[in-house]
Short mmCIF file of C-alpha atoms and ligand atoms in Angstrom, two decimals:
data_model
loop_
_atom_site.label_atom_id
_atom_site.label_comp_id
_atom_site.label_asym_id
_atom_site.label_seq_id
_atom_site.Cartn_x
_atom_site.Cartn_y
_atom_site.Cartn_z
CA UNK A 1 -72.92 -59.18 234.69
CA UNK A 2 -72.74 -61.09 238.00
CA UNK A 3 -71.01 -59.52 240.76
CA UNK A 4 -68.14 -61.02 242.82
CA UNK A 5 -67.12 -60.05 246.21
CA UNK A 6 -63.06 -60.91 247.11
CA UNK A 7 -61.69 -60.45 250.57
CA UNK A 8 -58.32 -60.00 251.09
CA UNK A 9 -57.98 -59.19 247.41
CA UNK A 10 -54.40 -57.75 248.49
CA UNK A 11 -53.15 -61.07 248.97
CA UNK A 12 -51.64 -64.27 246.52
CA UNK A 13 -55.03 -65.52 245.69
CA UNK A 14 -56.41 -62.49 245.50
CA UNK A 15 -54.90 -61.45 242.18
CA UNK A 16 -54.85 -64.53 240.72
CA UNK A 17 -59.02 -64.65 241.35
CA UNK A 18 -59.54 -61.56 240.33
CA UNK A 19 -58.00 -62.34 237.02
CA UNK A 20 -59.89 -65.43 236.22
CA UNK A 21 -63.53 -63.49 237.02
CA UNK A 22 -62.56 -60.93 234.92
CA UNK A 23 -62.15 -63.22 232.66
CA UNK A 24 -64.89 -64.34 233.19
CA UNK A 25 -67.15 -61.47 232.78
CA UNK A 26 -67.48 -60.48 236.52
CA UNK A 27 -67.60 -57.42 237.79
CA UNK A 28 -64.88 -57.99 240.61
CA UNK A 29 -65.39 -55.40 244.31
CA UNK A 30 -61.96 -56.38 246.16
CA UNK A 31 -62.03 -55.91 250.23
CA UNK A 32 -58.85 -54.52 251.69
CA UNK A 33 -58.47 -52.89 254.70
CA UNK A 34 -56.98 -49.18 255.51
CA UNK A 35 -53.42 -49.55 255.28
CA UNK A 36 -50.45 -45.81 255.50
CA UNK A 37 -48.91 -47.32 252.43
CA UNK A 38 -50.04 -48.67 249.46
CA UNK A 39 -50.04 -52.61 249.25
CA UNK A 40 -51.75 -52.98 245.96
CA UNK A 41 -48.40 -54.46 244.37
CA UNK A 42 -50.49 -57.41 243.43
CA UNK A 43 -53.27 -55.95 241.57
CA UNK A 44 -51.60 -53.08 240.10
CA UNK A 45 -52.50 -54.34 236.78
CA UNK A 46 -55.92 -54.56 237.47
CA UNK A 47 -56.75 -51.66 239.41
CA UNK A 48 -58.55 -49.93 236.17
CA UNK A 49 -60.83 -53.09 235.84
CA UNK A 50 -61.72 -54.01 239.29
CA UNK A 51 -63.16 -51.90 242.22
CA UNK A 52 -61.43 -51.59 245.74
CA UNK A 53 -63.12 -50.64 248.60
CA UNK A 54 -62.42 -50.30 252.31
CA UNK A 55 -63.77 -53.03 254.88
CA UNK A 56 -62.38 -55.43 257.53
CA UNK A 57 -62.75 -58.96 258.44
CA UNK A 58 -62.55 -57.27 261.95
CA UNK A 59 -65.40 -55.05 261.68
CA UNK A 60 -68.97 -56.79 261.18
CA UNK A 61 -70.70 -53.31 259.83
CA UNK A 62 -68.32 -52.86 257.37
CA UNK A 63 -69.00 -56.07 256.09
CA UNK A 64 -72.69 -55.66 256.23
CA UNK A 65 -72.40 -52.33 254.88
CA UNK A 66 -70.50 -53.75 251.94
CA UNK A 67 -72.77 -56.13 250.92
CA UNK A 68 -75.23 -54.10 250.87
CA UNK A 69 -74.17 -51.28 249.05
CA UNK A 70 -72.64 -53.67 246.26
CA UNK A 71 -75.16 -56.93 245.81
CA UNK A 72 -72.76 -59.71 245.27
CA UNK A 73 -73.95 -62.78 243.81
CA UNK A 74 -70.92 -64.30 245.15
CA UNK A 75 -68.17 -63.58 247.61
CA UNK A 76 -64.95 -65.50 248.16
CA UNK A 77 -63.54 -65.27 251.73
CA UNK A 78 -59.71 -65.25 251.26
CA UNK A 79 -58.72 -62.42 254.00
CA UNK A 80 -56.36 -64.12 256.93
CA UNK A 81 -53.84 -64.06 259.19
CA UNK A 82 -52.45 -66.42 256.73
CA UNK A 83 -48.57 -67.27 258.37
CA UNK A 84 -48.64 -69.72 260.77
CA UNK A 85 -45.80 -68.42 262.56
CA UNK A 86 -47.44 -65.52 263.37
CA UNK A 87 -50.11 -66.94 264.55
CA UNK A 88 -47.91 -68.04 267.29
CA UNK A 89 -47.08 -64.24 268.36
CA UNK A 90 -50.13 -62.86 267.97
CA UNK A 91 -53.09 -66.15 268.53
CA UNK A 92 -55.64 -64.24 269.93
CA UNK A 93 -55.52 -61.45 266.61
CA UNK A 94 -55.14 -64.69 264.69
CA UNK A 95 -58.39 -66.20 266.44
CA UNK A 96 -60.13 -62.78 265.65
CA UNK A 97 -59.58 -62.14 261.94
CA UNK A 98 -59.23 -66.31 260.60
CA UNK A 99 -62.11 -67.57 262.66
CA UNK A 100 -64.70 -64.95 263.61
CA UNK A 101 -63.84 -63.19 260.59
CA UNK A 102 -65.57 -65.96 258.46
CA UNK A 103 -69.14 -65.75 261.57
CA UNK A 104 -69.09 -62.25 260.50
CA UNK A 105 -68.99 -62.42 256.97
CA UNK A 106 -71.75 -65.35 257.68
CA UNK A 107 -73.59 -63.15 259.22
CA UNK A 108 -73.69 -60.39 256.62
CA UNK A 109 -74.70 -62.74 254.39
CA UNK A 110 -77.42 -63.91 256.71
CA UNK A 111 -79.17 -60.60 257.35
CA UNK A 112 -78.08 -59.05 253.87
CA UNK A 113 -78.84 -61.69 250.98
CA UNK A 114 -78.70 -65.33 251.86
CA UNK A 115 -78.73 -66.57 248.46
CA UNK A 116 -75.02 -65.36 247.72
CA UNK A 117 -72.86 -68.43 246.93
CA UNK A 118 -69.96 -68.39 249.82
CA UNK A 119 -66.96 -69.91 249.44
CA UNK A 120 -64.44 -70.28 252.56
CA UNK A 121 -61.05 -70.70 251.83
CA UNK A 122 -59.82 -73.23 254.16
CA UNK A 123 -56.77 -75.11 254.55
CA UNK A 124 -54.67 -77.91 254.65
CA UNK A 125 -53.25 -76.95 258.01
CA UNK A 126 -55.99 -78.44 259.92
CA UNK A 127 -54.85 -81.91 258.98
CA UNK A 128 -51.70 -81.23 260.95
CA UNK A 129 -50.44 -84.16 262.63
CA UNK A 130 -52.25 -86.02 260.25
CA UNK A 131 -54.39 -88.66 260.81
CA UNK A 132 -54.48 -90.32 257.48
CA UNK A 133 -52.46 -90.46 254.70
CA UNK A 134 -53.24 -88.96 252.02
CA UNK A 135 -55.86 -86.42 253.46
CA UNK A 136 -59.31 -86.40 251.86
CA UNK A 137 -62.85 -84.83 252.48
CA UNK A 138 -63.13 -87.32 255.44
CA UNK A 139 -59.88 -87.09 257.36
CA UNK A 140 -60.43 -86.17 260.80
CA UNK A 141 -58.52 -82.95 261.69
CA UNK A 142 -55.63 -82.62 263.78
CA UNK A 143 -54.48 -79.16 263.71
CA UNK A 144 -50.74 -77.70 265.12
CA UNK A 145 -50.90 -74.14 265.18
CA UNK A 146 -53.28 -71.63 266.10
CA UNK A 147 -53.17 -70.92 262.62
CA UNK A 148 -54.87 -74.31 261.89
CA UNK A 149 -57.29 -73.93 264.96
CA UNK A 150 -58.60 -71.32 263.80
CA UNK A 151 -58.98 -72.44 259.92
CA UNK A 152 -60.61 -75.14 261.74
CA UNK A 153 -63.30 -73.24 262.96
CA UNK A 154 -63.82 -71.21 260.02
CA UNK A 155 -64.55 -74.64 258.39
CA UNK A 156 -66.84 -75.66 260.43
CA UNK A 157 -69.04 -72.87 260.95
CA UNK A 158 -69.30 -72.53 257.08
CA UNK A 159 -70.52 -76.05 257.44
CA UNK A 160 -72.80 -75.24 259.89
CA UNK A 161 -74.81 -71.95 258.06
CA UNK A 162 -74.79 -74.81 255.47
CA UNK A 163 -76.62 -76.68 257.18
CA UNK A 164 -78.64 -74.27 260.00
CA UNK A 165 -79.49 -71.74 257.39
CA UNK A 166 -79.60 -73.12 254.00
CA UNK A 167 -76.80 -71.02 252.75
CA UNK A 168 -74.83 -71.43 249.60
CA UNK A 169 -71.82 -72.10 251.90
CA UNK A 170 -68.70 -74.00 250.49
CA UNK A 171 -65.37 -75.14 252.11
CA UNK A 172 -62.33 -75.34 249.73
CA UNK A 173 -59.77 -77.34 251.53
CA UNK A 174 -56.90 -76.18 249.96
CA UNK A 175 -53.04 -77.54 250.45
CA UNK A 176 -50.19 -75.28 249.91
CA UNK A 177 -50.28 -73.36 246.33
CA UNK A 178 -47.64 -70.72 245.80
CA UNK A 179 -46.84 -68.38 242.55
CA UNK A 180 -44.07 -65.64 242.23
CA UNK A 181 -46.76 -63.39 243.79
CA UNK A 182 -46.43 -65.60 247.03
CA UNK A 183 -45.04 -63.47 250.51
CA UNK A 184 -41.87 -63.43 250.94
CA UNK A 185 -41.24 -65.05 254.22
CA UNK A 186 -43.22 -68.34 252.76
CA UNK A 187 -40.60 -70.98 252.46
CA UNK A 188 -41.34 -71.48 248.68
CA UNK A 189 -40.62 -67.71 247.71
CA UNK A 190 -37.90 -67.28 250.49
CA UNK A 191 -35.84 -69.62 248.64
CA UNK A 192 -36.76 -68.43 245.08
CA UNK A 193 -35.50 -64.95 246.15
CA UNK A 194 -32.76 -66.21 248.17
CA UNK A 195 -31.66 -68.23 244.88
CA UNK A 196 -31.75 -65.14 242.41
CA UNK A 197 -30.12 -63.10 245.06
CA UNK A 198 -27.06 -65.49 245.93
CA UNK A 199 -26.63 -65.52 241.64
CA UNK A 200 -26.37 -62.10 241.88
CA UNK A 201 -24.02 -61.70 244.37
CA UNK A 202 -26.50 -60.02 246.83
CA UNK A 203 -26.69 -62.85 249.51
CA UNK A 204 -24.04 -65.18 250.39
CA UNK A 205 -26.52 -68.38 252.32
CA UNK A 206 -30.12 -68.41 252.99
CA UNK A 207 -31.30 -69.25 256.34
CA UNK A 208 -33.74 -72.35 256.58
CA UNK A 209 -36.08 -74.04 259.46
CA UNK A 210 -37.21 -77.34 258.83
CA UNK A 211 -35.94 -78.78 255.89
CA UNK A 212 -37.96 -82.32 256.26
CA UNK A 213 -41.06 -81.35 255.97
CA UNK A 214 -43.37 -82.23 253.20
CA UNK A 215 -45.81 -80.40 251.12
CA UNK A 216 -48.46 -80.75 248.41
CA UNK A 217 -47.31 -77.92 246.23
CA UNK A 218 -49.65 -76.44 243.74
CA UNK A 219 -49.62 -72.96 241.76
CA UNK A 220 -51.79 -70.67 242.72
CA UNK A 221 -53.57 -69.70 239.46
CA UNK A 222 -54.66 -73.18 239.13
CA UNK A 223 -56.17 -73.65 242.43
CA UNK A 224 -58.20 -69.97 242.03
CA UNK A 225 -59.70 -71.93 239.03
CA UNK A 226 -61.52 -74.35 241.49
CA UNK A 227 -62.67 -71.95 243.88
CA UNK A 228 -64.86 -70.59 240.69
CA UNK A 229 -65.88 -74.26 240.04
CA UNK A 230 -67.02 -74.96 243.99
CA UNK A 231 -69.47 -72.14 243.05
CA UNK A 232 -71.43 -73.31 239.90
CA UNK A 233 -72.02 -76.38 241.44
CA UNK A 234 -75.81 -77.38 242.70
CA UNK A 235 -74.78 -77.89 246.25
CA UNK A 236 -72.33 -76.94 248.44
CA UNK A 237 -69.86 -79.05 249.59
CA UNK A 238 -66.32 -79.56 251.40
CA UNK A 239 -63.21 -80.31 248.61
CA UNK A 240 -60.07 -80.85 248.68
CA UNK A 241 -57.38 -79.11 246.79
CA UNK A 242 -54.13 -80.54 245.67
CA UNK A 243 -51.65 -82.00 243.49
CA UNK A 244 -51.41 -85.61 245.16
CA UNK A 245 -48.09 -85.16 245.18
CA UNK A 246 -45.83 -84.03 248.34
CA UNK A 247 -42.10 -82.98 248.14
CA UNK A 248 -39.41 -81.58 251.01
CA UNK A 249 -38.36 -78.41 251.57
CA UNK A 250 -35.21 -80.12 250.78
CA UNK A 251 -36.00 -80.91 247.00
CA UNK A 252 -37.58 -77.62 246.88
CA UNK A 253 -33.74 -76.23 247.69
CA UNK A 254 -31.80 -78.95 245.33
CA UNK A 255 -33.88 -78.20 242.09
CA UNK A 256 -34.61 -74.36 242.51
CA UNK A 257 -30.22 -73.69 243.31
CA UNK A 258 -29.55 -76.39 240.43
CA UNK A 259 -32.27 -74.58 238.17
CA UNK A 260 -29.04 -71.53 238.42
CA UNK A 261 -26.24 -74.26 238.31
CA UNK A 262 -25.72 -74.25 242.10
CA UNK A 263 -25.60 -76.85 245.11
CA UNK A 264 -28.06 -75.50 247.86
CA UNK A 265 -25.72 -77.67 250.42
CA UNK A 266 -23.06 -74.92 249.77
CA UNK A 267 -25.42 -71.87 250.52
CA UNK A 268 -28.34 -73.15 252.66
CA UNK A 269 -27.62 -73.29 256.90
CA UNK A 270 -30.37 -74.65 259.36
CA UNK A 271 -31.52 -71.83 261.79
CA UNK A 272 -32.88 -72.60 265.30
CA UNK A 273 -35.16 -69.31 264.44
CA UNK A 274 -36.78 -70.35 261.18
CA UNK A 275 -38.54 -73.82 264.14
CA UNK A 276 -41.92 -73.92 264.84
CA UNK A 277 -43.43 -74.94 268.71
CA UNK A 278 -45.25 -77.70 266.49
CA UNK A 279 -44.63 -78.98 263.00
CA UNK A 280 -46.64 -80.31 259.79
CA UNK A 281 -44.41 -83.19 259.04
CA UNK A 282 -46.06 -84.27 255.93
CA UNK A 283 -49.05 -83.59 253.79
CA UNK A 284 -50.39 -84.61 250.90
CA UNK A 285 -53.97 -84.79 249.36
CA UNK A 286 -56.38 -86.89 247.96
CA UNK A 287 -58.21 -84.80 245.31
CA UNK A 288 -60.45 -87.05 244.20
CA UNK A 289 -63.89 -85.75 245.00
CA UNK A 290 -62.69 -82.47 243.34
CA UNK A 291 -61.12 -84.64 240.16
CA UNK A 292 -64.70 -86.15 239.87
CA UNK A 293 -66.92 -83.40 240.79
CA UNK A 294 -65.80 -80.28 239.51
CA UNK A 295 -63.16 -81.80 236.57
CA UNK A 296 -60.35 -80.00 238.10
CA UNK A 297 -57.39 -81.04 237.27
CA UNK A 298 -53.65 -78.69 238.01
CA UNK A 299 -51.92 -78.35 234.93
CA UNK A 300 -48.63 -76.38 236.63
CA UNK A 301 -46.14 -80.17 237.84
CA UNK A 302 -43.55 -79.23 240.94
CA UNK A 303 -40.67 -78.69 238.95
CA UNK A 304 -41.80 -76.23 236.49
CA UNK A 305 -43.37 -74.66 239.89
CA UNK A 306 -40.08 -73.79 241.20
CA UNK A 307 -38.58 -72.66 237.96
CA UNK A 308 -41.37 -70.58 237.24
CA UNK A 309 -40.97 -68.85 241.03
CA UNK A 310 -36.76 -69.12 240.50
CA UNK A 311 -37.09 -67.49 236.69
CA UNK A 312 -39.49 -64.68 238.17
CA UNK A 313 -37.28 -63.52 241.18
CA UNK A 314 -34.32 -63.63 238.97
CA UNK A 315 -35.96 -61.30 236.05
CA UNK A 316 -37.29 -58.77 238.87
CA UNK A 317 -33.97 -58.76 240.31
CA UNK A 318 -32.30 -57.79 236.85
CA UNK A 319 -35.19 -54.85 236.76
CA UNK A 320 -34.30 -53.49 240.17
P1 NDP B 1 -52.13 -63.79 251.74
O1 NDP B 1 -51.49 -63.78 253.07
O2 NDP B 1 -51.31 -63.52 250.53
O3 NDP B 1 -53.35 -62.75 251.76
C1 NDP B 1 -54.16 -62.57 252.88
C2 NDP B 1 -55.10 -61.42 252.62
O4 NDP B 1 -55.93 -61.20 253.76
C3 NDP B 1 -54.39 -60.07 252.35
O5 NDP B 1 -55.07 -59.40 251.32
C4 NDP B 1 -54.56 -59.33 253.68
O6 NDP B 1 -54.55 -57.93 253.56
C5 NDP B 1 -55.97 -59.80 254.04
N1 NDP B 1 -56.33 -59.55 255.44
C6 NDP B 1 -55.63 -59.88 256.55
N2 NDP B 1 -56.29 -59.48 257.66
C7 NDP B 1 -57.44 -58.89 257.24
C8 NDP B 1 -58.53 -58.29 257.90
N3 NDP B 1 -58.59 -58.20 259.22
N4 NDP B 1 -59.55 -57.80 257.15
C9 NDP B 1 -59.51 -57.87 255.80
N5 NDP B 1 -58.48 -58.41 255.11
C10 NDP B 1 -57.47 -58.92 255.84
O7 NDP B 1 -52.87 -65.22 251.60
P2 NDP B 1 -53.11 -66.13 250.29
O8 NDP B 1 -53.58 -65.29 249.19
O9 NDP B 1 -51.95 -67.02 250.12
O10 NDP B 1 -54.28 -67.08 250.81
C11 NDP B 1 -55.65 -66.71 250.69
C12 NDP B 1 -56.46 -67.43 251.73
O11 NDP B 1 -56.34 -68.83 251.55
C13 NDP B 1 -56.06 -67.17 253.18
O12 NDP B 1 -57.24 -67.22 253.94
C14 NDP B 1 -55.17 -68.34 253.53
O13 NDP B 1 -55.19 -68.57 254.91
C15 NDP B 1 -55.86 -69.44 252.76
N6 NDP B 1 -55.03 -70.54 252.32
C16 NDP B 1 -53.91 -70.29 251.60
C17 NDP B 1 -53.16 -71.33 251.10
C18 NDP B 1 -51.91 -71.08 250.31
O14 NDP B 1 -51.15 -72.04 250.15
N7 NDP B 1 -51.69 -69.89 249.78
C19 NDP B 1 -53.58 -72.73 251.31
C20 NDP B 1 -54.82 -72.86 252.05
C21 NDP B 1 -55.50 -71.81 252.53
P3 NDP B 1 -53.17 -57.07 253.72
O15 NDP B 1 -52.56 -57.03 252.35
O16 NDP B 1 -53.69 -55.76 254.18
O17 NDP B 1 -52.31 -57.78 254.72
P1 GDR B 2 -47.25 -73.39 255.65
O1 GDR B 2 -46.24 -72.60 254.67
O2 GDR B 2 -46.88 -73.24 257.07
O3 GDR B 2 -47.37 -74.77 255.09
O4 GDR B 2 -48.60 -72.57 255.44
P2 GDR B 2 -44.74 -72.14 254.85
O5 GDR B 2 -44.22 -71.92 253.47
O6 GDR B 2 -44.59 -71.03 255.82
O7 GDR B 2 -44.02 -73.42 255.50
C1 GDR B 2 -43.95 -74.67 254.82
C2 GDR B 2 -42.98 -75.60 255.54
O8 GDR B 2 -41.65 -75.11 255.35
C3 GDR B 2 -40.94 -75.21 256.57
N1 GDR B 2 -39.84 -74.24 256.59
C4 GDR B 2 -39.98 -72.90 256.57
N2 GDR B 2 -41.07 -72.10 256.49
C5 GDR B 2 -40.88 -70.77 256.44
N3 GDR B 2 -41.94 -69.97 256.30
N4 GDR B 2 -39.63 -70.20 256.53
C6 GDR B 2 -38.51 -70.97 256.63
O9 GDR B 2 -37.39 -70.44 256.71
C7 GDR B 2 -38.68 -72.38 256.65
N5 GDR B 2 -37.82 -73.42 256.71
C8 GDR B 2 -38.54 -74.54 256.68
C9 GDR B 2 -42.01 -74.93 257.64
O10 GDR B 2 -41.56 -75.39 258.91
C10 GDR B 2 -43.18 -75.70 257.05
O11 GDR B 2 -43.11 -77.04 257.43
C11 GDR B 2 -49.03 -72.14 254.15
C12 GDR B 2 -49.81 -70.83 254.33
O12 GDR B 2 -50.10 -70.30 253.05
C13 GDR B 2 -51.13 -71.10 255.05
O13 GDR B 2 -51.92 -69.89 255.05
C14 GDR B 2 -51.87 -72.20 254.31
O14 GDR B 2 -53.08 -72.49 254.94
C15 GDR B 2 -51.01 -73.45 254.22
O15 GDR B 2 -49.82 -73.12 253.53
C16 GDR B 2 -51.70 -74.57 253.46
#
């Protein structure tokens, strides 16, 4: 039974990894780090099948330690300071954990076993003010946050224990995939709960930023399913992750308040707040290499995206 290492098994991706290995006949070892209250909402379901242990993205002998102790034939990097706002308040934290994280998993990998197949998960958000339209392997990077600057770095030095050290060392380029397991204060799931909760009476607007932008919106349990296939490959490589497709947080609003028989124009108000210092005006992907390569393909379309994300928030908010 091959053994997979996840950090930041807490998170979206996460759960919706840990599934598919088990699936798969892995034995899964999740990473989360020491937290007063419990966060494994997530993974509840799986906490009988998987094992979580302690370790930090912040802490390079807890990471050695882990792989040690464990022998994964594979480990998926998918810990983060993952909201780009907050990368704003906090860049240098944001710098520490997203980008020198990734070094010191590296590194652990380096002294510990460097056969284990790596896979990075990097992101969209380093195509910023992009340079090309759509955004492919190739695309020079243009990133807008310190978010993206560090997701930048992460990328490359993957690319470069690739290529220094021989390592099994893969970048998935991922654009935006969300799930009714996304965080809350993502602009996908902040409207999906703001829409169940103005049905129910519980919210009377829902306070917005940008509602121009443009993303390639994918779900989340089909983009897990190519982080496994970046893995079994003979090489590693860079791919890119997407639908090909890019919407507006506007359409976003108009079919997730229609999916409940409602006009988002009558509930949603622009907030100076809910700005960035620097936006992502539009992205949207070129998944080509990963169409060809790995025979991915995402079977989950926008629309049945947001109804999926609307339908969930409104059944938990029935349950609570
Ligand atoms: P989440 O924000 O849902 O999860 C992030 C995870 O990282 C959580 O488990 C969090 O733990 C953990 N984490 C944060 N800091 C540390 C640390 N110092 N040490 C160990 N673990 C830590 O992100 P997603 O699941 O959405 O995304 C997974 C990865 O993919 C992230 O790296 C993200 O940046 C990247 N990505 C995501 C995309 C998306 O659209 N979802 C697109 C492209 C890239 P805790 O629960 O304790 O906070
Ligand atoms: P993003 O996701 O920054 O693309 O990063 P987010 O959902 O936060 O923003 C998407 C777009 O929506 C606009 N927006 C708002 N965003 C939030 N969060 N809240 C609002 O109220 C709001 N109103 C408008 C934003 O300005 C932006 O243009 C996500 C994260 O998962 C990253 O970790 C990942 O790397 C990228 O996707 C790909």
């Amino acid at each position: 039974m091959p053994t997979a290492l996840i950090t930041g098994i807490t998170g979206q991706d996460g759960s919706y990894l840990s599934e598919l290995l088990l699936k798969k006949g892995y034995r899964v070892v999740g990473v989360a780090r020491r937290s007063s209250t419990i966060n494994t909402e997530r993974i509840k379901h799986l906490l009988d099948d998987i094992s979580v242990v302690q370790g930090d993205l912040q802490d390079q002998g807890s990471l050695l330690a882990l792989l040690e102790e464990y022998k994964p034939e594979e480990v998926y990097n998918l810990a983060a300071q993952s909201f780009v706002p907050t990368s704003w308040n906090q860049p240098a934290l944001t710098g520490d954990v997203t980008a020198l994280g990734v070094t010191r998993m590296l590194e652990a990998i380096r002294f510990v076993n460097p056969k284990i197949r790596f896979y990075q998960a990097s992101s969209s958000e380093m195509f910023g003010r992009v340079q090309e339209v759509p955004q492919k392997e190739s695309t020079p990077f243009y990133p807008r946050s310190p978010y993206g600057v560090a997701k930048m770095y992460g990328h490359w030095i993957t690319v470069n224990y690739r290529e220094s050290f021989n390592i099994f060392a893969t970048s998935g380029i991922l654009f935006n995939h969300e799930s009714p397991r996304r965080g809350l204060e993502f602009v996908t799931r902040k409207i999906s709960d703001g829409v169940a909760r103005i049905k129910f009476g519980l919210a009377k607007d829902l306070r917005l930023g940008n509602l121009d932008s443009q993303r390639d919106w994918g779900f989340a349990g089909d983009y897990v399913e190519a982080m496994w296939l970046m893995l079994q490959q003979e090489h590693a490589d860079n791919y890119v992750i997407g639908t090909g497709e890019t919407h507006s947080v506007r359409e976003f609003c108009e079919v997730a308040f229609s999916h409940v028989g409602l006009d988002y124009k009558d509930y949603v108000i622009q907030d100076e707040r809910f700005y960035r210092p620097a936006e992502v005006d539009l992205l949207i992907s070129d998944p080509s290499m990963a169409r060809a390569s790995l025979k991915w393909e995402p079977a989950v379309a926008f629309k049945e995206l947001v109804i999926m994300m609307v339908d969930a928030d409104l059944e938990r908010l029935k349950k609570g």
